């Protein structure tokens, strides 16, 4: 699965549940957040002060393992 | 010190760099990227400057070890200083120190990057990054020697300094022929890898840049996820070719001249294969004991060991997340490195063999002080000078490593980040662990630390001594 910046958090976690743990490592407890279905990965990352591109790299690396 | 010949050869190197810059300019033309004009401008200035500097061959063409070492160090520094200009002038990497870090990482085939979003760069910039690996892989100076009509045994000093490993033996009596042989093998292997990648439906641009990174064992990817997004077939091809480019090129020469038995008897190559196999198996078993399928783990283990041991630095997995045992194996293979006479970095397998045999001999002499033991490799006695030189190399390596860790630690990063940042640069690997792991980059460091790490990259690529000699006043004396 290839994650992109415009995917919502809900879409990413539904596609691969391991994503929840990776997001939590970055302080983004998005699974329990009401914005999960509406916010894109880019928006969520920026909202939490996390570099979106770095987060995208981590997700794509780890979810491909 | 023959300054005239240094000036002359530097001029040739600058001229060649200018010519090489025409390739990314051509890529910019294909993709219609305005940033390509900076390559044209830099190429024009370099060719003109280099032509003026090398217009007249000096009367005294003699150069020996001292000139050789200085030549090599200055050439690589100048290559970096000029090579960084298109990045900064175009605004793609606006801060010059960052651009310098990136291109020195390219030419030294390290692959450490300060870029967060690699994919945001223009194609011509990505091409130049990757191309610098291919150029650096075999050493620009060896290339210069292969084509410049500087005759005589003096060229041996330049080639010995440039060529990685504890001993350099000519493949054939004429030095220029040796260089041409090495380049031919390099070109042919690059071409074969390209064909295999294209057969796996990798886009042409991706394939060319990947070949550059593999052949030079550099590791600059053009994707933010390095090689992780490509198919298992493509990852397997890259695994095999990274391994092959880490083999001593004498091995291939022996096969070409039909001395196949001698090739497979090369002790260093056999040890290289053994270390690689053992590391892959150990990591695959370790990963499988925790999660995942053995075959998938074996695939990723093979890729990462091949990548780290040859000091390429490509990644298909975030090995920062692997268990400590697996990460430790990777760090150990970082230091051992590839074979001498290859494009790989690290301490080199042949030196490791010398250290192990010397240590065994010393231990034996503790018990039998009057015994006489000759160290041998490939059935031949190892010259005492080689053993002494290998020992001196190790001491200098440890000294540079320790001082670098101390200086970089001023940035206040965690010990693992600091230690592996230096390890990754001095061994010309690329990624380290923690905050310089495969999903991260080197942008976290201050400009001072980046300069230290650049020195480490150059020291590692040039095998320490040429960079250290720059600081010796005796080196610069005329007589």
Coordinates of N, CA and C in Angstrom, one line a residue, chain B residues 154-340:
Chain B
X154 N 55.2 7.7 -12.4 CA 54.7 8.6 -11.4 C 53.2 8.4 -11.2
X155 N 52.5 8.1 -12.2 CA 51.0 8.0 -12.1 C 50.6 6.9 -11.1
X156 N 51.5 6.0 -10.8 CA 51.2 5.0 -9.8 C 50.8 5.6 -8.4
X157 N 51.5 6.8 -8.1 CA 51.2 7.4 -6.8 C 49.8 7.9 -6.8
X158 N 49.4 8.5 -7.9 CA 48.0 9.0 -8.0 C 47.0 7.9 -7.9
X159 N 47.2 6.9 -8.6 CA 46.3 5.8 -8.7 C 46.2 5.0 -7.3
X160 N 47.4 4.9 -6.7 CA 47.4 4.2 -5.4 C 46.6 5.0 -4.4
X161 N 46.7 6.3 -4.4 CA 46.0 7.2 -3.5 C 44.5 7.1 -3.7
X162 N 44.1 7.0 -5.0 CA 42.7 7.0 -5.4 C 42.1 5.7 -5.1
X163 N 42.8 4.6 -5.3 CA 42.2 3.3 -5.3 C 42.0 2.8 -3.8
X164 N 40.8 2.3 -3.5 CA 40.6 1.9 -2.2 C 41.2 0.6 -1.8
X165 N 41.7 0.4 -0.6 CA 42.2 -0.8 -0.1 C 43.6 -0.8 0.3
X166 N 44.1 -1.8 1.0 CA 45.4 -1.7 1.6 C 46.5 -1.9 0.6
X167 N 46.3 -2.7 -0.5 CA 47.3 -2.8 -1.5 C 46.8 -2.5 -2.9
X168 N 47.6 -2.0 -3.7 CA 47.1 -1.8 -5.1 C 48.1 -2.4 -6.0
X169 N 47.6 -3.4 -6.7 CA 48.5 -4.1 -7.7 C 48.0 -3.8 -9.0
X170 N 48.9 -3.5 -9.9 CA 48.4 -3.3 -11.3 C 47.8 -4.5 -11.9
X171 N 46.7 -4.4 -12.6 CA 46.2 -5.6 -13.3 C 47.0 -5.9 -14.4
X172 N 47.5 -5.0 -15.1 CA 48.4 -5.2 -16.3 C 49.6 -4.2 -16.1
X173 N 50.7 -4.5 -16.8 CA 51.9 -3.6 -16.5 C 51.6 -2.1 -16.7
X174 N 50.9 -1.8 -17.8 CA 50.8 -0.3 -18.0 C 49.6 0.2 -17.2
X175 N 49.9 1.3 -16.5 CA 48.9 1.9 -15.5 C 47.7 2.3 -16.2
X176 N 47.8 3.0 -17.4 CA 46.7 3.5 -18.1 C 45.8 2.3 -18.6
X177 N 46.4 1.2 -18.9 CA 45.6 0.0 -19.3 C 44.8 -0.5 -18.1
X178 N 45.5 -0.5 -16.9 CA 44.8 -0.9 -15.7 C 43.5 -0.1 -15.5
X179 N 43.7 1.2 -15.6 CA 42.6 2.1 -15.4 C 41.5 1.9 -16.4
X180 N 41.9 1.7 -17.6 CA 40.9 1.4 -18.7 C 40.1 0.1 -18.4
X181 N 40.9 -0.9 -18.0 CA 40.2 -2.2 -17.7 C 39.2 -2.0 -16.6
X182 N 39.6 -1.3 -15.5 CA 38.6 -1.0 -14.4 C 37.4 -0.3 -14.9
X183 N 37.6 0.7 -15.7 CA 36.5 1.5 -16.2 C 35.6 0.6 -17.1
X184 N 36.2 -0.2 -17.9 CA 35.4 -1.1 -18.8 C 34.5 -2.0 -18.0
X185 N 35.1 -2.6 -17.0 CA 34.3 -3.5 -16.1 C 33.1 -2.7 -15.5
X186 N 33.5 -1.5 -15.0 CA 32.5 -0.7 -14.4 C 31.3 -0.3 -15.3
X187 N 31.7 0.1 -16.5 CA 30.7 0.5 -17.5 C 29.8 -0.7 -17.9
X188 N 30.4 -1.8 -18.1 CA 29.7 -3.0 -18.6 C 28.7 -3.5 -17.5
X189 N 29.2 -3.6 -16.3 CA 28.3 -4.0 -15.2 C 27.2 -3.0 -15.0
X190 N 27.4 -1.7 -15.1 CA 26.4 -0.7 -15.0 C 25.3 -1.0 -16.1
X191 N 25.8 -1.2 -17.3 CA 24.9 -1.5 -18.4 C 24.0 -2.7 -18.2
X192 N 24.6 -3.7 -17.7 CA 23.9 -5.0 -17.5 C 22.8 -4.7 -16.4
X193 N 23.1 -4.0 -15.3 CA 22.1 -3.7 -14.3 C 21.0 -2.9 -14.9
X194 N 21.3 -1.9 -15.7 CA 20.3 -1.1 -16.4 C 19.3 -2.0 -17.1
X195 N 19.9 -2.9 -17.9 CA 19.0 -3.8 -18.7 C 18.0 -4.6 -17.8
X196 N 18.6 -5.1 -16.7 CA 17.7 -5.9 -15.8 C 16.6 -5.0 -15.1
X197 N 17.0 -3.8 -14.8 CA 16.0 -2.9 -14.2 C 14.9 -2.5 -15.2
X198 N 15.3 -2.2 -16.4 CA 14.3 -1.9 -17.5 C 13.4 -3.1 -17.8
X199 N 14.0 -4.3 -17.7 CA 13.2 -5.5 -17.9 C 12.2 -5.6 -16.8
X200 N 12.4 -5.1 -15.6 CA 11.4 -5.1 -14.6 C 10.5 -3.9 -14.6
X201 N 10.5 -3.2 -15.7 CA 9.6 -2.1 -16.0 C 9.8 -0.9 -15.0
X202 N 11.1 -0.7 -14.6 CA 11.4 0.5 -13.9 C 11.5 1.6 -14.9
X203 N 10.9 2.8 -14.6 CA 11.0 3.9 -15.6 C 12.5 4.2 -15.9
X204 N 12.7 4.7 -17.1 CA 14.1 4.9 -17.6 C 14.9 5.8 -16.6
X205 N 14.3 6.9 -16.3 CA 15.0 7.9 -15.4 C 15.3 7.3 -14.1
X206 N 14.3 6.6 -13.5 CA 14.6 5.9 -12.2 C 15.7 4.9 -12.4
X207 N 15.7 4.1 -13.5 CA 16.6 3.0 -13.7 C 18.1 3.6 -13.8
X208 N 18.2 4.7 -14.6 CA 19.5 5.3 -14.8 C 20.1 5.8 -13.4
X209 N 19.2 6.5 -12.7 CA 19.7 7.0 -11.4 C 20.0 5.9 -10.4
X210 N 19.2 4.9 -10.4 CA 19.4 3.7 -9.5 C 20.7 3.0 -9.9
X211 N 21.0 2.9 -11.2 CA 22.3 2.3 -11.6 C 23.5 3.1 -11.1
X212 N 23.3 4.4 -11.2 CA 24.4 5.3 -10.7 C 24.7 5.1 -9.2
X213 N 23.6 5.0 -8.5 CA 23.7 4.8 -7.1 C 24.2 3.5 -6.7
X214 N 23.9 2.5 -7.5 CA 24.3 1.1 -7.2 C 25.8 0.9 -7.5
X215 N 26.2 1.3 -8.8 CA 27.5 1.1 -9.3 C 28.5 1.9 -8.4
X216 N 28.2 3.1 -8.0 CA 29.1 3.9 -7.2 C 28.9 3.5 -5.7
X217 N 28.0 2.5 -5.4 CA 27.7 2.2 -4.0 C 27.4 3.4 -3.2
X218 N 26.6 4.4 -3.8 CA 26.4 5.6 -3.2 C 25.0 5.6 -2.4
X219 N 23.9 5.3 -3.1 CA 22.7 5.2 -2.4 C 21.7 6.4 -2.5
X220 N 22.0 7.4 -3.2 CA 21.1 8.5 -3.4 C 19.9 7.9 -4.2
X221 N 18.7 7.9 -3.6 CA 17.5 7.5 -4.3 C 16.8 8.7 -4.8
X222 N 15.9 8.5 -5.7 CA 15.1 9.7 -6.3 C 13.7 9.6 -5.7
X223 N 13.5 8.7 -4.8 CA 12.2 8.6 -4.1 C 12.4 8.9 -2.6
X224 N 11.4 9.4 -2.0 CA 11.5 9.6 -0.5 C 11.6 8.3 0.2
X225 N 11.1 7.3 -0.4 CA 11.2 6.0 0.3 C 12.3 5.1 -0.3
X226 N 13.3 5.8 -0.9 CA 14.4 5.0 -1.4 C 14.0 4.0 -2.4
X227 N 14.2 2.7 -2.1 CA 13.8 1.6 -3.0 C 12.6 0.9 -2.5
X228 N 12.0 1.3 -1.4 CA 10.9 0.5 -0.7 C 9.7 0.4 -1.6
X229 N 9.4 1.4 -2.5 CA 8.2 1.3 -3.3 C 8.3 0.5 -4.6
X230 N 9.5 0.1 -4.9 CA 9.7 -0.7 -6.1 C 9.4 -2.2 -5.9
X231 N 9.2 -2.9 -7.0 CA 8.7 -4.3 -6.8 C 9.8 -5.2 -6.2
X232 N 9.4 -6.3 -5.7 CA 10.4 -7.3 -5.1 C 11.5 -7.7 -6.1
X233 N 11.1 -7.8 -7.4 CA 12.0 -8.2 -8.5 C 13.1 -7.1 -8.6
X234 N 12.7 -5.9 -8.6 CA 13.6 -4.8 -8.8 C 14.5 -4.7 -7.5
X235 N 13.9 -4.9 -6.4 CA 14.7 -4.9 -5.2 C 15.8 -6.0 -5.2
X236 N 15.4 -7.2 -5.7 CA 16.3 -8.3 -5.7 C 17.5 -8.0 -6.7
X237 N 17.1 -7.4 -7.9 CA 18.2 -7.0 -8.8 C 19.2 -6.1 -8.2
X238 N 18.6 -5.1 -7.5 CA 19.5 -4.1 -6.8 C 20.4 -4.7 -5.8
X239 N 19.8 -5.7 -5.0 CA 20.5 -6.4 -4.0 C 21.7 -7.1 -4.6
X240 N 21.5 -7.8 -5.7 CA 22.5 -8.6 -6.3 C 23.6 -7.7 -6.9
X241 N 23.2 -6.6 -7.5 CA 24.2 -5.7 -8.1 C 25.0 -4.9 -7.0
X242 N 24.4 -4.5 -5.9 CA 25.1 -3.9 -4.9 C 26.2 -4.8 -4.4
X243 N 25.8 -6.1 -4.2 CA 26.8 -7.1 -3.8 C 27.9 -7.2 -4.7
X244 N 27.6 -7.2 -6.0 CA 28.6 -7.4 -7.1 C 29.6 -6.2 -7.2
X245 N 29.0 -5.0 -7.0 CA 29.9 -3.9 -7.0 C 30.8 -3.7 -5.8
X246 N 30.5 -4.5 -4.8 CA 31.3 -4.5 -3.6 C 32.4 -5.6 -3.6
X247 N 32.5 -6.3 -4.8 CA 33.5 -7.3 -4.9 C 34.8 -6.7 -5.5
X248 N 35.9 -7.2 -5.1 CA 37.2 -6.7 -5.7 C 37.2 -6.8 -7.2
X249 N 37.4 -5.7 -7.9 CA 37.4 -5.8 -9.4 C 38.5 -6.7 -10.0
X250 N 39.5 -7.0 -9.2 CA 40.5 -8.0 -9.7 C 39.8 -9.3 -9.9
X251 N 38.8 -9.6 -9.2 CA 38.0 -10.9 -9.3 C 37.5 -11.0 -10.7
X252 N 36.9 -9.9 -11.2 CA 36.2 -9.8 -12.5 C 37.3 -9.9 -13.6
X253 N 38.4 -9.2 -13.4 CA 39.5 -9.3 -14.3 C 40.0 -10.7 -14.5
X254 N 40.2 -11.4 -13.4 CA 40.7 -12.8 -13.5 C 39.7 -13.7 -14.3
X255 N 38.4 -13.4 -14.1 CA 37.4 -14.2 -14.8 C 37.5 -13.9 -16.3
X256 N 37.7 -12.6 -16.6 CA 37.8 -12.2 -18.0 C 39.0 -12.8 -18.7
X257 N 40.1 -12.9 -18.0 CA 41.3 -13.5 -18.6 C 41.3 -15.0 -18.4
X258 N 40.2 -15.6 -18.0 CA 40.0 -17.1 -17.9 C 40.8 -17.7 -16.8
X259 N 41.1 -17.0 -15.8 CA 41.7 -17.6 -14.6 C 40.7 -17.7 -13.5
X260 N 39.6 -18.5 -13.9 CA 38.4 -18.5 -13.0 C 38.8 -19.2 -11.7
X261 N 39.6 -20.2 -11.7 CA 40.0 -20.9 -10.4 C 40.7 -19.9 -9.5
X262 N 41.6 -19.1 -10.0 CA 42.3 -18.1 -9.2 C 41.3 -17.1 -8.7
X263 N 40.3 -16.7 -9.5 CA 39.3 -15.7 -9.0 C 38.6 -16.2 -7.8
X264 N 38.1 -17.5 -7.9 CA 37.3 -18.0 -6.7 C 38.2 -18.4 -5.6
X265 N 39.5 -18.4 -5.8 CA 40.4 -18.7 -4.6 C 40.7 -17.4 -3.9
X266 N 40.3 -16.2 -4.4 CA 40.7 -15.0 -3.7 C 40.1 -15.0 -2.3
X267 N 40.9 -14.9 -1.3 CA 40.5 -15.1 0.1 C 39.5 -14.0 0.5
X268 N 39.8 -12.7 0.0 CA 39.0 -11.6 0.4 C 37.6 -11.8 -0.1
X269 N 37.4 -12.3 -1.3 CA 36.1 -12.5 -1.9 C 35.3 -13.6 -1.2
X270 N 36.1 -14.6 -0.8 CA 35.4 -15.7 -0.1 C 35.0 -15.2 1.3
X271 N 35.8 -14.4 2.0 CA 35.4 -13.9 3.3 C 34.2 -13.0 3.1
X272 N 34.2 -12.1 2.1 CA 33.1 -11.2 1.8 C 31.8 -11.9 1.7
X273 N 31.8 -13.0 0.9 CA 30.6 -13.8 0.7 C 30.2 -14.4 2.0
X274 N 31.1 -14.9 2.7 CA 30.8 -15.6 4.0 C 30.2 -14.6 5.0
X275 N 30.8 -13.5 5.2 CA 30.3 -12.5 6.1 C 28.8 -12.0 5.7
X276 N 28.7 -11.8 4.4 CA 27.4 -11.4 3.8 C 26.3 -12.5 4.2
X277 N 26.6 -13.7 3.9 CA 25.7 -14.8 4.0 C 25.3 -15.0 5.5
X278 N 26.3 -14.9 6.4 CA 26.1 -15.1 7.8 C 25.2 -14.0 8.4
X279 N 25.5 -12.8 7.9 CA 24.8 -11.6 8.4 C 23.3 -11.7 8.0
X280 N 23.1 -12.0 6.7 CA 21.7 -12.1 6.2 C 20.9 -13.2 6.9
X281 N 21.5 -14.3 7.1 CA 20.8 -15.4 7.8 C 20.5 -15.1 9.2
X282 N 21.5 -14.5 9.9 CA 21.2 -14.2 11.3 C 20.1 -13.1 11.5
X283 N 20.1 -12.1 10.6 CA 19.1 -11.1 10.7 C 17.7 -11.7 10.3
X284 N 17.7 -12.5 9.3 CA 16.4 -13.1 8.8 C 15.8 -13.9 9.9
X285 N 16.6 -14.7 10.6 CA 16.1 -15.6 11.7 C 15.7 -14.7 12.9
X286 N 16.4 -13.7 13.2 CA 16.1 -12.8 14.3 C 14.7 -12.1 14.0
X287 N 14.6 -11.6 12.8 CA 13.3 -10.9 12.5 C 12.1 -11.8 12.5
X288 N 12.3 -13.1 12.0 CA 11.2 -14.0 11.9 C 10.8 -14.5 13.3
X289 N 11.8 -14.5 14.2 CA 11.5 -15.0 15.6 C 10.5 -14.0 16.3
X290 N 10.4 -12.8 15.7 CA 9.5 -11.8 16.3 C 8.2 -11.6 15.5
X291 N 8.4 -11.6 14.2 CA 7.2 -11.4 13.4 C 7.5 -11.6 11.9
X292 N 6.4 -11.8 11.1 CA 6.6 -11.8 9.7 C 7.0 -13.2 9.1
X293 N 7.1 -13.3 7.8 CA 7.4 -14.6 7.1 C 8.9 -14.6 6.9
X294 N 9.5 -15.8 6.9 CA 10.9 -15.9 6.8 C 11.4 -15.4 5.4
X295 N 10.7 -15.8 4.4 CA 11.1 -15.4 3.0 C 11.1 -13.9 2.9
X296 N 10.1 -13.2 3.3 CA 10.0 -11.8 3.3 C 11.1 -11.1 4.1
X297 N 11.3 -11.7 5.3 CA 12.4 -11.1 6.1 C 13.8 -11.4 5.5
X298 N 13.9 -12.6 4.9 CA 15.2 -12.9 4.2 C 15.5 -11.9 3.1
X299 N 14.4 -11.6 2.3 CA 14.5 -10.6 1.2 C 15.0 -9.2 1.7
X300 N 14.3 -8.7 2.8 CA 14.7 -7.4 3.3 C 16.1 -7.5 4.0
X301 N 16.4 -8.6 4.7 CA 17.7 -8.8 5.3 C 18.8 -8.7 4.2
X302 N 18.6 -9.5 3.2 CA 19.6 -9.5 2.1 C 19.8 -8.1 1.5
X303 N 18.7 -7.4 1.3 CA 18.8 -6.1 0.7 C 19.6 -5.2 1.6
X304 N 19.2 -5.2 2.9 CA 19.9 -4.2 3.8 C 21.3 -4.6 4.1
X305 N 21.6 -5.9 4.2 CA 23.0 -6.2 4.5 C 23.9 -5.9 3.2
X306 N 23.3 -6.2 2.1 CA 24.0 -5.9 0.8 C 24.2 -4.4 0.7
X307 N 23.2 -3.6 1.1 CA 23.3 -2.1 1.0 C 24.3 -1.6 2.0
X308 N 24.2 -2.0 3.3 CA 25.1 -1.5 4.3 C 26.5 -2.0 4.2
X309 N 26.7 -3.3 3.9 CA 28.0 -3.8 3.8 C 28.8 -3.2 2.7
X310 N 28.1 -3.0 1.6 CA 28.8 -2.4 0.4 C 28.9 -0.8 0.6
X311 N 28.2 -0.4 1.7 CA 28.1 1.1 2.0 C 27.4 1.8 1.0
X312 N 26.4 1.2 0.3 CA 25.5 1.9 -0.7 C 24.6 2.8 0.1
X313 N 23.7 2.1 0.9 CA 22.8 3.0 1.7 C 21.4 3.0 1.2
X314 N 21.0 2.3 0.1 CA 19.6 2.2 -0.2 C 18.9 1.5 0.9
X315 N 17.5 1.7 0.9 CA 16.7 1.0 1.9 C 15.4 0.5 1.4
X316 N 15.0 -0.6 1.8 CA 13.6 -1.1 1.5 C 12.8 -1.2 2.8
X317 N 13.5 -1.1 3.9 CA 12.8 -1.2 5.2 C 13.4 -0.2 6.2
X318 N 12.6 0.2 7.2 CA 13.1 1.1 8.2 C 13.8 0.2 9.3
X319 N 15.1 -0.1 9.0 CA 15.9 -1.0 9.9 C 16.1 -0.4 11.3
X320 N 15.7 0.9 11.4 CA 15.8 1.5 12.7 C 14.8 0.8 13.7
X321 N 13.7 0.2 13.1 CA 12.7 -0.5 13.9 C 13.1 -1.9 14.2
X322 N 14.2 -2.4 13.6 CA 14.5 -3.8 13.8 C 15.0 -4.1 15.2
X323 N 15.0 -5.3 15.6 CA 15.5 -5.7 17.0 C 17.0 -5.3 17.1
X324 N 17.5 -5.1 18.3 CA 18.8 -4.6 18.6 C 19.9 -5.6 18.0
X325 N 19.6 -6.9 18.1 CA 20.6 -7.8 17.5 C 20.8 -7.6 16.0
X326 N 19.7 -7.4 15.3 CA 19.8 -7.2 13.8 C 20.5 -5.9 13.6
X327 N 20.1 -4.8 14.3 CA 20.8 -3.5 14.1 C 22.3 -3.6 14.4
X328 N 22.6 -4.4 15.4 CA 24.1 -4.5 15.8 C 24.8 -5.2 14.6
X329 N 24.2 -6.2 14.0 CA 24.9 -6.8 12.9 C 25.1 -5.8 11.8
X330 N 24.1 -5.0 11.5 CA 24.2 -4.0 10.4 C 25.3 -3.0 10.8
X331 N 25.4 -2.6 12.0 CA 26.4 -1.6 12.4 C 27.8 -2.3 12.2
X332 N 28.0 -3.5 12.6 CA 29.3 -4.2 12.5 C 29.7 -4.3 11.0
X333 N 28.7 -4.6 10.1 CA 29.0 -4.7 8.7 C 29.3 -3.4 8.1
X334 N 28.8 -2.3 8.7 CA 29.1 -1.0 8.3 C 30.6 -0.8 8.4
X335 N 31.2 -1.2 9.5 CA 32.6 -1.0 9.7 C 33.5 -1.9 8.8
X336 N 33.1 -3.2 8.7 CA 33.9 -4.1 7.9 C 33.9 -3.6 6.4
X337 N 32.8 -3.2 5.9 CA 32.7 -2.7 4.5 C 32.8 -3.7 3.5
X338 N 33.2 -3.2 2.3 CA 33.2 -4.1 1.1 C 34.7 -4.5 0.9
X339 N 34.9 -5.1 -0.3 CA 36.3 -5.6 -0.7 C 37.1 -4.4 -1.1
X340 N 38.4 -4.5 -0.9 CA 39.3 -3.5 -1.5 C 39.2 -3.6 -3.0

